[in-house]
Amino acid sequence: MPDFRGCPRVEPPLGEKANSLPRSFYIVSVASFLFSLTRNVTQPIFALYVLEMGMSLLQVGFILSIQSFLMIVARIPLTLLAEKIGRNKMFAVAFIIQATASVLYAIAASPTWLYLIPFYQIIASGSFNQLAMSTASDMAPATRQGDALGRYMTFMTMGMFVGPLITGILITCISYRQLYLVTALFPAIGLVLFLRNMPGNPGRTRSEDDSRDVVQLGTLDALRMVLGNRNVLVLTLIRATYSMSNMVFTALFAVYAVRELGFSPSLASLLFSVVGFANAFVKFPAGTLSDRLGAKKVLFASFGVLILVYAAIPYARSIPLLLPLLVFFGLCWGTRAVTEWATLANTVTQETKALAMSYMMGVWDVGATLGSVMLWVLGDTLPFYTIYLILGLINVPALPAIYLMKDIHE
């Protein structure tokens, strides 16, 4: 039975090539896809669902800011807890909570529930992603981090394409509440897959050795080691600016498409699936490209195109004009993501990798919180085209920051 905790430097089983990725790598990847699919199905209609319950865009922003703030507070403690009790147990708990949280959204009796559910769901959303990514990274050799993380993130973000596609099809015949009930099935299936492949009595692995090293070193000392690297500081800045703008874009797109462009909620979801399609399918080649060309060139190109896309979206008011911009948005999203993670994996030490990934996901949460506050403050006061132009400006500081990076190929 494959172990979800994986061991990156063990000898491969007989019959497998030394550089091949183990079967457990793909099990982790499929499990991540199923876990994230729930959020990706509901994300395009979340703001519309909240508005349908009689709330305002200001309240949408406030709810999203609660979710993001909880992620900031919870990620690192939950990661340390998982290393203490075992990743397998934490994975199982995360699947169960993700499924039941969807049921709670479906049966919410009043808008107040939407403020409270994030406090329950944070146990899953605040622990799963960094543990799964760290586990997948541990299963790959150092020379294939970009390739391996590109493969993993292709699986994980397939939900960004499949999810909105499911939403666009189902929302024409079922309600928002019923859609949330449907999404509870995905983590339930993931849990079954996990339980069928979870080892009965796993032995001590390198991952366990590393987590003990982190405990002995001390969390603050480990964080100082991570933050002492120039590349990590640059990744912190560019990830925060990107996350801030991305939060506003993903929260507003369906509302913008319905209110400003006159599209139906179903069409808005289908359009958003274009972003997910481009995001998911660029990750594998982007990982290979990052390994060959270096992170600086790939990241600089990604952010440069992203800024132009944000500036052009307000002027694209028809589907033929909007579609290519959404494709480029997805390509930039996916290329940036896999390049960031591959750079981080090749920058930090093995024993601090899980903590570094938790930190970097926390940086995303900080940016998302700032984006939620921006939506909360400006969502009902500024026109959509002004907001999109601001999103482009937010990402401009990333360009000089990327120039200061030390390429891992140097």
GROMACS .gro file of C-alpha atoms in nm:
model
  410
    1MET     CA    1   0.000   0.000   0.000
    2PRO     CA    2   0.136   0.344  -0.087
    3ASP     CA    3   0.197   0.587   0.195
    4PHE     CA    4   0.059   0.938   0.149
    5ARG     CA    5   0.355   1.071   0.340
    6GLY     CA    6   0.593   0.941   0.076
    7CYS     CA    7   0.970   0.918   0.106
    8PRO     CA    8   1.172   1.118  -0.148
    9ARG     CA    9   1.507   0.950  -0.124
   10VAL     CA   10   1.427   0.580  -0.075
   11GLU     CA   11   1.533   0.326  -0.334
   12PRO     CA   12   1.261   0.274  -0.597
   13PRO     CA   13   1.075  -0.058  -0.601
   14LEU     CA   14   1.212  -0.330  -0.826
   15GLY     CA   15   1.108  -0.263  -1.183
   16GLU     CA   16   1.078   0.113  -1.140
   17LYS     CA   17   1.332   0.357  -1.280
   18ALA     CA   18   1.530   0.560  -1.030
   19ASN     CA   19   1.389   0.885  -1.164
   20SER     CA   20   1.030   0.767  -1.204
   21LEU     CA   21   0.748   0.896  -0.985
   22PRO     CA   22   0.585   0.633  -0.763
   23ARG     CA   23   0.222   0.525  -0.788
   24SER     CA   24   0.151   0.697  -0.456
   25PHE     CA   25   0.244   1.030  -0.619
   26TYR     CA   26  -0.051   0.997  -0.854
   27ILE     CA   27  -0.283   0.887  -0.572
   28VAL     CA   28  -0.196   1.206  -0.383
   29SER     CA   29  -0.255   1.404  -0.702
   30VAL     CA   30  -0.599   1.252  -0.770
   31ALA     CA   31  -0.698   1.298  -0.406
   32SER     CA   32  -0.601   1.666  -0.429
   33PHE     CA   33  -0.812   1.702  -0.742
   34LEU     CA   34  -1.119   1.560  -0.566
   35PHE     CA   35  -1.061   1.774  -0.258
   36SER     CA   36  -1.029   2.098  -0.457
   37LEU     CA   37  -1.317   2.015  -0.693
   38THR     CA   38  -1.572   2.108  -0.425
   39ARG     CA   39  -1.443   2.464  -0.402
   40ASN     CA   40  -1.399   2.499  -0.776
   41VAL     CA   41  -1.759   2.399  -0.845
   42THR     CA   42  -1.901   2.650  -0.596
   43GLN     CA   43  -1.655   2.938  -0.640
   44PRO     CA   44  -1.814   3.082  -0.958
   45ILE     CA   45  -2.156   3.110  -0.792
   46PHE     CA   46  -2.058   3.184  -0.431
   47ALA     CA   47  -2.110   3.560  -0.459
   48LEU     CA   48  -2.436   3.504  -0.649
   49TYR     CA   49  -2.552   3.261  -0.377
   50VAL     CA   50  -2.474   3.513  -0.103
   51LEU     CA   51  -2.656   3.788  -0.295
   52GLU     CA   52  -2.954   3.554  -0.345
   53MET     CA   53  -2.975   3.518   0.034
   54GLY     CA   54  -3.033   3.893   0.059
   55MET     CA   55  -2.679   4.006   0.139
   56SER     CA   56  -2.466   4.270  -0.035
   57LEU     CA   57  -2.127   4.275  -0.209
   58LEU     CA   58  -1.990   4.438   0.105
   59GLN     CA   59  -2.099   4.132   0.303
   60VAL     CA   60  -1.954   3.899   0.036
   61GLY     CA   61  -1.619   4.070   0.087
   62PHE     CA   62  -1.651   4.041   0.464
   63ILE     CA   63  -1.723   3.667   0.450
   64LEU     CA   64  -1.427   3.612   0.217
   65SER     CA   65  -1.204   3.815   0.448
   66ILE     CA   66  -1.303   3.587   0.737
   67GLN     CA   67  -1.206   3.282   0.532
   68SER     CA   68  -0.872   3.433   0.432
   69PHE     CA   69  -0.788   3.556   0.781
   70LEU     CA   70  -0.855   3.213   0.930
   71MET     CA   71  -0.617   3.063   0.674
   72ILE     CA   72  -0.343   3.304   0.786
   73VAL     CA   73  -0.387   3.206   1.149
   74ALA     CA   74  -0.436   2.832   1.104
   75ARG     CA   75  -0.200   2.706   0.832
   76ILE     CA   76   0.126   2.668   1.022
   77PRO     CA   77  -0.031   2.538   1.349
   78LEU     CA   78  -0.233   2.283   1.152
   79THR     CA   79   0.078   2.174   0.962
   80LEU     CA   80   0.270   2.121   1.284
   81LEU     CA   81  -0.030   1.933   1.428
   82ALA     CA   82  -0.039   1.709   1.122
   83GLU     CA   83   0.332   1.631   1.156
   84LYS     CA   84   0.271   1.541   1.519
   85ILE     CA   85  -0.036   1.317   1.482
   86GLY     CA   86   0.050   1.186   1.136
   87ARG     CA   87  -0.038   1.312   0.791
   88ASN     CA   88  -0.266   1.017   0.716
   89LYS     CA   89  -0.499   1.108   1.003
   90MET     CA   90  -0.503   1.473   0.900
   91PHE     CA   91  -0.582   1.384   0.539
   92ALA     CA   92  -0.880   1.171   0.649
   93VAL     CA   93  -1.015   1.445   0.877
   94ALA     CA   94  -0.979   1.703   0.598
   95PHE     CA   95  -1.185   1.493   0.354
   96ILE     CA   96  -1.463   1.444   0.609
   97ILE     CA   97  -1.482   1.813   0.700
   98GLN     CA   98  -1.472   1.926   0.338
   99ALA     CA   99  -1.771   1.702   0.258
  100THR     CA  100  -1.980   1.801   0.560
  101ALA     CA  101  -1.905   2.173   0.514
  102SER     CA  102  -2.071   2.155   0.171
  103VAL     CA  103  -2.380   2.006   0.335
  104LEU     CA  104  -2.384   2.292   0.587
  105TYR     CA  105  -2.377   2.549   0.306
  106ALA     CA  106  -2.665   2.367   0.137
  107ILE     CA  107  -2.888   2.365   0.447
  108ALA     CA  108  -2.792   2.712   0.577
  109ALA     CA  109  -3.107   2.846   0.741
  110SER     CA  110  -2.994   3.210   0.747
  111PRO     CA  111  -2.709   3.432   0.622
  112THR     CA  112  -2.552   3.405   0.969
  113TRP     CA  113  -2.450   3.048   0.887
  114LEU     CA  114  -2.222   3.178   0.612
  115TYR     CA  115  -2.019   3.366   0.872
  116LEU     CA  116  -1.980   3.058   1.094
  117ILE     CA  117  -1.913   2.773   0.848
  118PRO     CA  118  -1.558   2.897   0.766
  119PHE     CA  119  -1.457   2.842   1.130
  120TYR     CA  120  -1.543   2.473   1.086
  121GLN     CA  121  -1.409   2.433   0.733
  122ILE     CA  122  -1.071   2.585   0.819
  123ILE     CA  123  -0.955   2.253   0.969
  124ALA     CA  124  -0.970   2.106   0.618
  125SER     CA  125  -0.884   2.403   0.398
  126GLY     CA  126  -0.605   2.518   0.630
  127SER     CA  127  -0.422   2.186   0.636
  128PHE     CA  128  -0.479   1.981   0.320
  129ASN     CA  129  -0.310   2.171   0.038
  130GLN     CA  130   0.035   2.228   0.189
  131LEU     CA  131   0.051   1.873   0.324
  132ALA     CA  132  -0.045   1.721  -0.010
  133MET     CA  133   0.197   1.941  -0.206
  134SER     CA  134   0.484   1.879   0.035
  135THR     CA  135   0.416   1.504   0.015
  136ALA     CA  136   0.413   1.511  -0.366
  137SER     CA  137   0.735   1.713  -0.373
  138ASP     CA  138   0.904   1.469  -0.133
  139MET     CA  139   0.838   1.186  -0.380
  140ALA     CA  140   1.041   1.351  -0.657
  141PRO     CA  141   1.418   1.392  -0.696
  142ALA     CA  142   1.563   1.743  -0.668
  143THR     CA  143   1.634   1.759  -1.041
  144ARG     CA  144   1.266   1.698  -1.123
  145GLN     CA  145   1.090   1.934  -0.882
  146GLY     CA  146   0.950   2.153  -1.160
  147ASP     CA  147   0.836   1.851  -1.359
  148ALA     CA  148   0.684   1.672  -1.056
  149LEU     CA  149   0.508   1.978  -0.918
  150GLY     CA  150   0.386   2.061  -1.267
  151ARG     CA  151   0.228   1.714  -1.288
  152TYR     CA  152   0.084   1.736  -0.938
  153MET     CA  153  -0.060   2.083  -0.990
  154THR     CA  154  -0.208   1.978  -1.324
  155PHE     CA  155  -0.414   1.718  -1.138
  156MET     CA  156  -0.495   1.953  -0.852
  157THR     CA  157  -0.608   2.240  -1.069
  158MET     CA  158  -0.800   2.030  -1.319
  159GLY     CA  159  -1.084   2.121  -1.085
  160MET     CA  160  -1.055   2.481  -1.200
  161PHE     CA  161  -1.164   2.365  -1.544
  162VAL     CA  162  -1.393   2.075  -1.454
  163GLY     CA  163  -1.556   2.259  -1.162
  164PRO     CA  164  -1.698   2.563  -1.345
  165LEU     CA  165  -1.794   2.333  -1.632
  166ILE     CA  166  -2.001   2.122  -1.391
  167THR     CA  167  -2.148   2.441  -1.247
  168GLY     CA  168  -2.244   2.578  -1.588
  169ILE     CA  169  -2.425   2.254  -1.676
  170LEU     CA  170  -2.600   2.186  -1.343
  171ILE     CA  171  -2.701   2.541  -1.254
  172THR     CA  172  -2.949   2.543  -1.543
  173CYS     CA  173  -3.156   2.271  -1.372
  174ILE     CA  174  -3.081   2.283  -0.998
  175SER     CA  175  -3.057   2.555  -0.732
  176TYR     CA  176  -2.744   2.689  -0.567
  177ARG     CA  177  -2.826   2.491  -0.251
  178GLN     CA  178  -2.863   2.168  -0.444
  179LEU     CA  179  -2.531   2.236  -0.615
  180TYR     CA  180  -2.360   2.249  -0.275
  181LEU     CA  181  -2.510   1.910  -0.191
  182VAL     CA  182  -2.367   1.765  -0.512
  183THR     CA  183  -2.020   1.893  -0.424
  184ALA     CA  184  -2.021   1.693  -0.100
  185LEU     CA  185  -1.977   1.380  -0.313
  186PHE     CA  186  -1.628   1.472  -0.437
  187PRO     CA  187  -1.438   1.470  -0.104
  188ALA     CA  188  -1.643   1.165  -0.002
  189ILE     CA  189  -1.505   0.980  -0.306
  190GLY     CA  190  -1.159   1.113  -0.223
  191LEU     CA  191  -1.192   0.974   0.129
  192VAL     CA  192  -1.279   0.629  -0.006
  193LEU     CA  193  -0.979   0.642  -0.239
  194PHE     CA  194  -0.758   0.747   0.051
  195LEU     CA  195  -0.882   0.475   0.288
  196ARG     CA  196  -0.835   0.204   0.024
  197ASN     CA  197  -0.471   0.307  -0.024
  198MET     CA  198  -0.372   0.413   0.328
  199PRO     CA  199  -0.106   0.182   0.476
  200GLY     CA  200  -0.211  -0.025   0.775
  201ASN     CA  201   0.106   0.026   0.978
  202PRO     CA  202   0.346   0.267   0.807
  203GLY     CA  203   0.701   0.269   0.928
  204ARG     CA  204   0.910   0.573   1.004
  205THR     CA  205   0.988   0.768   0.688
  206ARG     CA  206   1.224   1.048   0.592
  207SER     CA  207   0.928   1.284   0.620
  208GLU     CA  208   0.893   1.190   0.986
  209ASP     CA  209   1.266   1.242   1.039
  210ASP     CA  210   1.237   1.586   0.878
  211SER     CA  211   0.938   1.688   1.088
  212ARG     CA  212   1.128   1.589   1.404
  213ASP     CA  213   1.424   1.794   1.286
  214VAL     CA  214   1.192   2.094   1.254
  215VAL     CA  215   1.056   2.036   1.603
  216GLN     CA  216   1.410   2.011   1.745
  217LEU     CA  217   1.520   2.318   1.554
  218GLY     CA  218   1.218   2.518   1.667
  219THR     CA  219   0.947   2.669   1.452
  220LEU     CA  220   1.079   3.025   1.481
  221ASP     CA  221   1.435   2.922   1.399
  222ALA     CA  222   1.311   2.721   1.100
  223LEU     CA  223   1.113   3.022   0.977
  224ARG     CA  224   1.421   3.241   1.015
  225MET     CA  225   1.612   2.995   0.797
  226VAL     CA  226   1.341   3.011   0.534
  227LEU     CA  227   1.306   3.390   0.542
  228GLY     CA  228   1.683   3.441   0.528
  229ASN     CA  229   1.681   3.351   0.160
  230ARG     CA  230   1.645   3.630  -0.098
  231ASN     CA  231   1.433   3.420  -0.332
  232VAL     CA  232   1.183   3.342  -0.056
  233LEU     CA  233   1.145   3.715   0.017
  234VAL     CA  234   1.085   3.789  -0.352
  235LEU     CA  235   0.834   3.504  -0.374
  236THR     CA  236   0.662   3.648  -0.068
  237LEU     CA  237   0.610   3.986  -0.237
  238ILE     CA  238   0.499   3.863  -0.577
  239ARG     CA  239   0.271   3.596  -0.431
  240ALA     CA  240   0.100   3.850  -0.203
  241THR     CA  241   0.036   4.099  -0.485
  242TYR     CA  242  -0.091   3.827  -0.716
  243SER     CA  243  -0.316   3.673  -0.452
  244MET     CA  244  -0.469   4.010  -0.366
  245SER     CA  245  -0.569   4.079  -0.725
  246ASN     CA  246  -0.673   3.719  -0.789
  247MET     CA  247  -0.913   3.717  -0.495
  248VAL     CA  248  -1.095   4.024  -0.626
  249PHE     CA  249  -1.105   3.889  -0.982
  250THR     CA  250  -1.243   3.544  -0.892
  251ALA     CA  251  -1.500   3.688  -0.651
  252LEU     CA  252  -1.623   3.955  -0.892
  253PHE     CA  253  -1.608   3.785  -1.230
  254ALA     CA  254  -1.951   3.617  -1.218
  255VAL     CA  255  -2.113   3.933  -1.080
  256TYR     CA  256  -1.938   4.142  -1.347
  257ALA     CA  257  -2.044   3.905  -1.624
  258VAL     CA  258  -2.408   3.895  -1.508
  259ARG     CA  259  -2.462   4.257  -1.404
  260GLU     CA  260  -2.234   4.445  -1.643
  261LEU     CA  261  -2.222   4.224  -1.953
  262GLY     CA  262  -2.571   4.074  -1.927
  263PHE     CA  263  -2.459   3.709  -1.934
  264SER     CA  264  -2.648   3.433  -1.756
  265PRO     CA  265  -2.496   3.271  -1.440
  266SER     CA  266  -2.451   2.950  -1.642
  267LEU     CA  267  -2.257   3.129  -1.917
  268ALA     CA  268  -2.046   3.313  -1.658
  269SER     CA  269  -1.949   2.978  -1.502
  270LEU     CA  270  -1.866   2.828  -1.840
  271LEU     CA  271  -1.649   3.129  -1.923
  272PHE     CA  272  -1.464   3.087  -1.595
  273SER     CA  273  -1.398   2.724  -1.686
  274VAL     CA  274  -1.182   2.862  -1.970
  275VAL     CA  275  -0.953   3.010  -1.704
  276GLY     CA  276  -0.939   2.676  -1.528
  277PHE     CA  277  -0.869   2.486  -1.849
  278ALA     CA  278  -0.574   2.708  -1.939
  279ASN     CA  279  -0.449   2.706  -1.580
  280ALA     CA  280  -0.456   2.328  -1.545
  281PHE     CA  281  -0.308   2.228  -1.879
  282VAL     CA  282  -0.021   2.478  -1.878
  283LYS     CA  283   0.120   2.352  -1.549
  284PHE     CA  284   0.301   2.045  -1.679
  285PRO     CA  285   0.483   2.225  -1.964
  286ALA     CA  286   0.536   2.527  -1.736
  287GLY     CA  287   0.718   2.308  -1.484
  288THR     CA  288   0.949   2.173  -1.753
  289LEU     CA  289   1.001   2.525  -1.889
  290SER     CA  290   1.091   2.652  -1.543
  291ASP     CA  291   1.351   2.375  -1.504
  292ARG     CA  292   1.510   2.462  -1.840
  293LEU     CA  293   1.493   2.842  -1.861
  294GLY     CA  294   1.500   2.939  -1.495
  295ALA     CA  295   1.236   3.099  -1.275
  296LYS     CA  296   1.324   3.464  -1.341
  297LYS     CA  297   1.244   3.458  -1.711
  298VAL     CA  298   0.924   3.257  -1.669
  299LEU     CA  299   0.790   3.465  -1.380
  300PHE     CA  300   0.875   3.797  -1.549
  301ALA     CA  301   0.687   3.695  -1.862
  302SER     CA  302   0.388   3.569  -1.659
  303PHE     CA  303   0.344   3.888  -1.459
  304GLY     CA  304   0.403   4.111  -1.761
  305VAL     CA  305   0.125   3.942  -1.957
  306LEU     CA  306  -0.101   3.935  -1.650
  307ILE     CA  307  -0.081   4.313  -1.608
  308LEU     CA  308  -0.176   4.363  -1.974
  309VAL     CA  309  -0.472   4.124  -1.934
  310TYR     CA  310  -0.609   4.315  -1.636
  311ALA     CA  311  -0.577   4.641  -1.831
  312ALA     CA  312  -0.759   4.494  -2.135
  313ILE     CA  313  -1.051   4.313  -1.963
  314PRO     CA  314  -1.262   4.630  -1.909
  315TYR     CA  315  -1.259   4.691  -2.286
  316ALA     CA  316  -1.352   4.333  -2.382
  317ARG     CA  317  -1.731   4.337  -2.361
  318SER     CA  318  -1.811   4.051  -2.596
  319ILE     CA  319  -1.736   3.680  -2.582
  320PRO     CA  320  -1.492   3.677  -2.880
  321LEU     CA  321  -1.284   3.950  -2.713
  322LEU     CA  322  -1.315   3.815  -2.360
  323LEU     CA  323  -1.226   3.452  -2.434
  324PRO     CA  324  -0.860   3.501  -2.536
  325LEU     CA  325  -0.804   3.729  -2.236
  326LEU     CA  326  -0.941   3.461  -2.003
  327VAL     CA  327  -0.714   3.204  -2.169
  328PHE     CA  328  -0.410   3.427  -2.111
  329PHE     CA  329  -0.523   3.490  -1.752
  330GLY     CA  330  -0.534   3.114  -1.690
  331LEU     CA  331  -0.196   3.058  -1.859
  332CYS     CA  332  -0.035   3.326  -1.641
  333TRP     CA  333  -0.199   3.182  -1.329
  334GLY     CA  334  -0.078   2.828  -1.391
  335THR     CA  335   0.272   2.922  -1.511
  336ARG     CA  336   0.331   3.153  -1.216
  337ALA     CA  337   0.206   2.897  -0.964
  338VAL     CA  338   0.419   2.600  -1.067
  339THR     CA  339   0.728   2.820  -1.112
  340GLU     CA  340   0.687   2.967  -0.764
  341TRP     CA  341   0.653   2.627  -0.601
  342ALA     CA  342   0.940   2.470  -0.795
  343THR     CA  343   1.163   2.765  -0.698
  344LEU     CA  344   1.066   2.730  -0.333
  345ALA     CA  345   1.122   2.352  -0.334
  346ASN     CA  346   1.472   2.401  -0.477
  347THR     CA  347   1.550   2.688  -0.239
  348VAL     CA  348   1.466   2.556   0.109
  349THR     CA  349   1.612   2.255   0.287
  350GLN     CA  350   1.436   1.920   0.301
  351GLU     CA  351   1.360   1.948   0.672
  352THR     CA  352   1.197   2.291   0.637
  353LYS     CA  353   1.005   2.221   0.315
  354ALA     CA  354   0.661   2.151   0.468
  355LEU     CA  355   0.693   2.455   0.694
  356ALA     CA  356   0.812   2.671   0.402
  357MET     CA  357   0.514   2.560   0.193
  358SER     CA  358   0.280   2.638   0.483
  359TYR     CA  359   0.438   2.981   0.510
  360MET     CA  360   0.404   3.047   0.137
  361MET     CA  361   0.040   2.940   0.141
  362GLY     CA  362   0.000   3.176   0.436
  363VAL     CA  363   0.139   3.454   0.218
  364TRP     CA  364  -0.134   3.374  -0.034
  365ASP     CA  365  -0.388   3.404   0.248
  366VAL     CA  366  -0.251   3.745   0.349
  367GLY     CA  367  -0.290   3.867  -0.009
  368ALA     CA  368  -0.637   3.713  -0.031
  369THR     CA  369  -0.738   3.885   0.292
  370LEU     CA  370  -0.623   4.221   0.155
  371GLY     CA  371  -0.816   4.148  -0.164
  372SER     CA  372  -1.126   4.063   0.039
  373VAL     CA  373  -1.094   4.391   0.228
  374MET     CA  374  -1.054   4.573  -0.103
  375LEU     CA  375  -1.372   4.407  -0.231
  376TRP     CA  376  -1.545   4.485   0.096
  377VAL     CA  377  -1.453   4.855   0.077
  378LEU     CA  378  -1.470   4.920  -0.298
  379GLY     CA  379  -1.707   4.656  -0.436
  380ASP     CA  380  -2.017   4.875  -0.422
  381THR     CA  381  -1.848   5.211  -0.478
  382LEU     CA  382  -1.619   5.186  -0.784
  383PRO     CA  383  -1.719   5.078  -1.136
  384PHE     CA  384  -1.593   4.739  -1.253
  385TYR     CA  385  -1.353   4.880  -1.513
  386THR     CA  386  -1.176   5.091  -1.248
  387ILE     CA  387  -1.136   4.791  -1.020
  388TYR     CA  388  -0.977   4.585  -1.299
  389LEU     CA  389  -0.729   4.863  -1.377
  390ILE     CA  390  -0.637   4.877  -1.007
  391LEU     CA  391  -0.576   4.501  -1.012
  392GLY     CA  392  -0.322   4.548  -1.289
  393LEU     CA  393  -0.140   4.821  -1.096
  394ILE     CA  394  -0.122   4.602  -0.785
  395ASN     CA  395   0.098   4.356  -0.977
  396VAL     CA  396   0.343   4.611  -1.121
  397PRO     CA  397   0.586   4.593  -0.820
  398ALA     CA  398   0.635   4.222  -0.896
  399LEU     CA  399   0.841   4.303  -1.208
  400PRO     CA  400   1.138   4.476  -1.037
  401ALA     CA  401   1.118   4.222  -0.752
  402ILE     CA  402   1.156   3.931  -0.994
  403TYR     CA  403   1.462   4.101  -1.145
  404LEU     CA  404   1.629   4.081  -0.802
  405MET     CA  405   1.582   3.704  -0.776
  406LYS     CA  406   1.877   3.469  -0.787
  407ASP     CA  407   1.805   3.211  -1.055
  408ILE     CA  408   1.842   2.858  -0.921
  409HIS     CA  409   2.036   2.771  -1.237
  410GLU     CA  410   2.303   3.026  -1.152
   0.00000   0.00000   0.00000
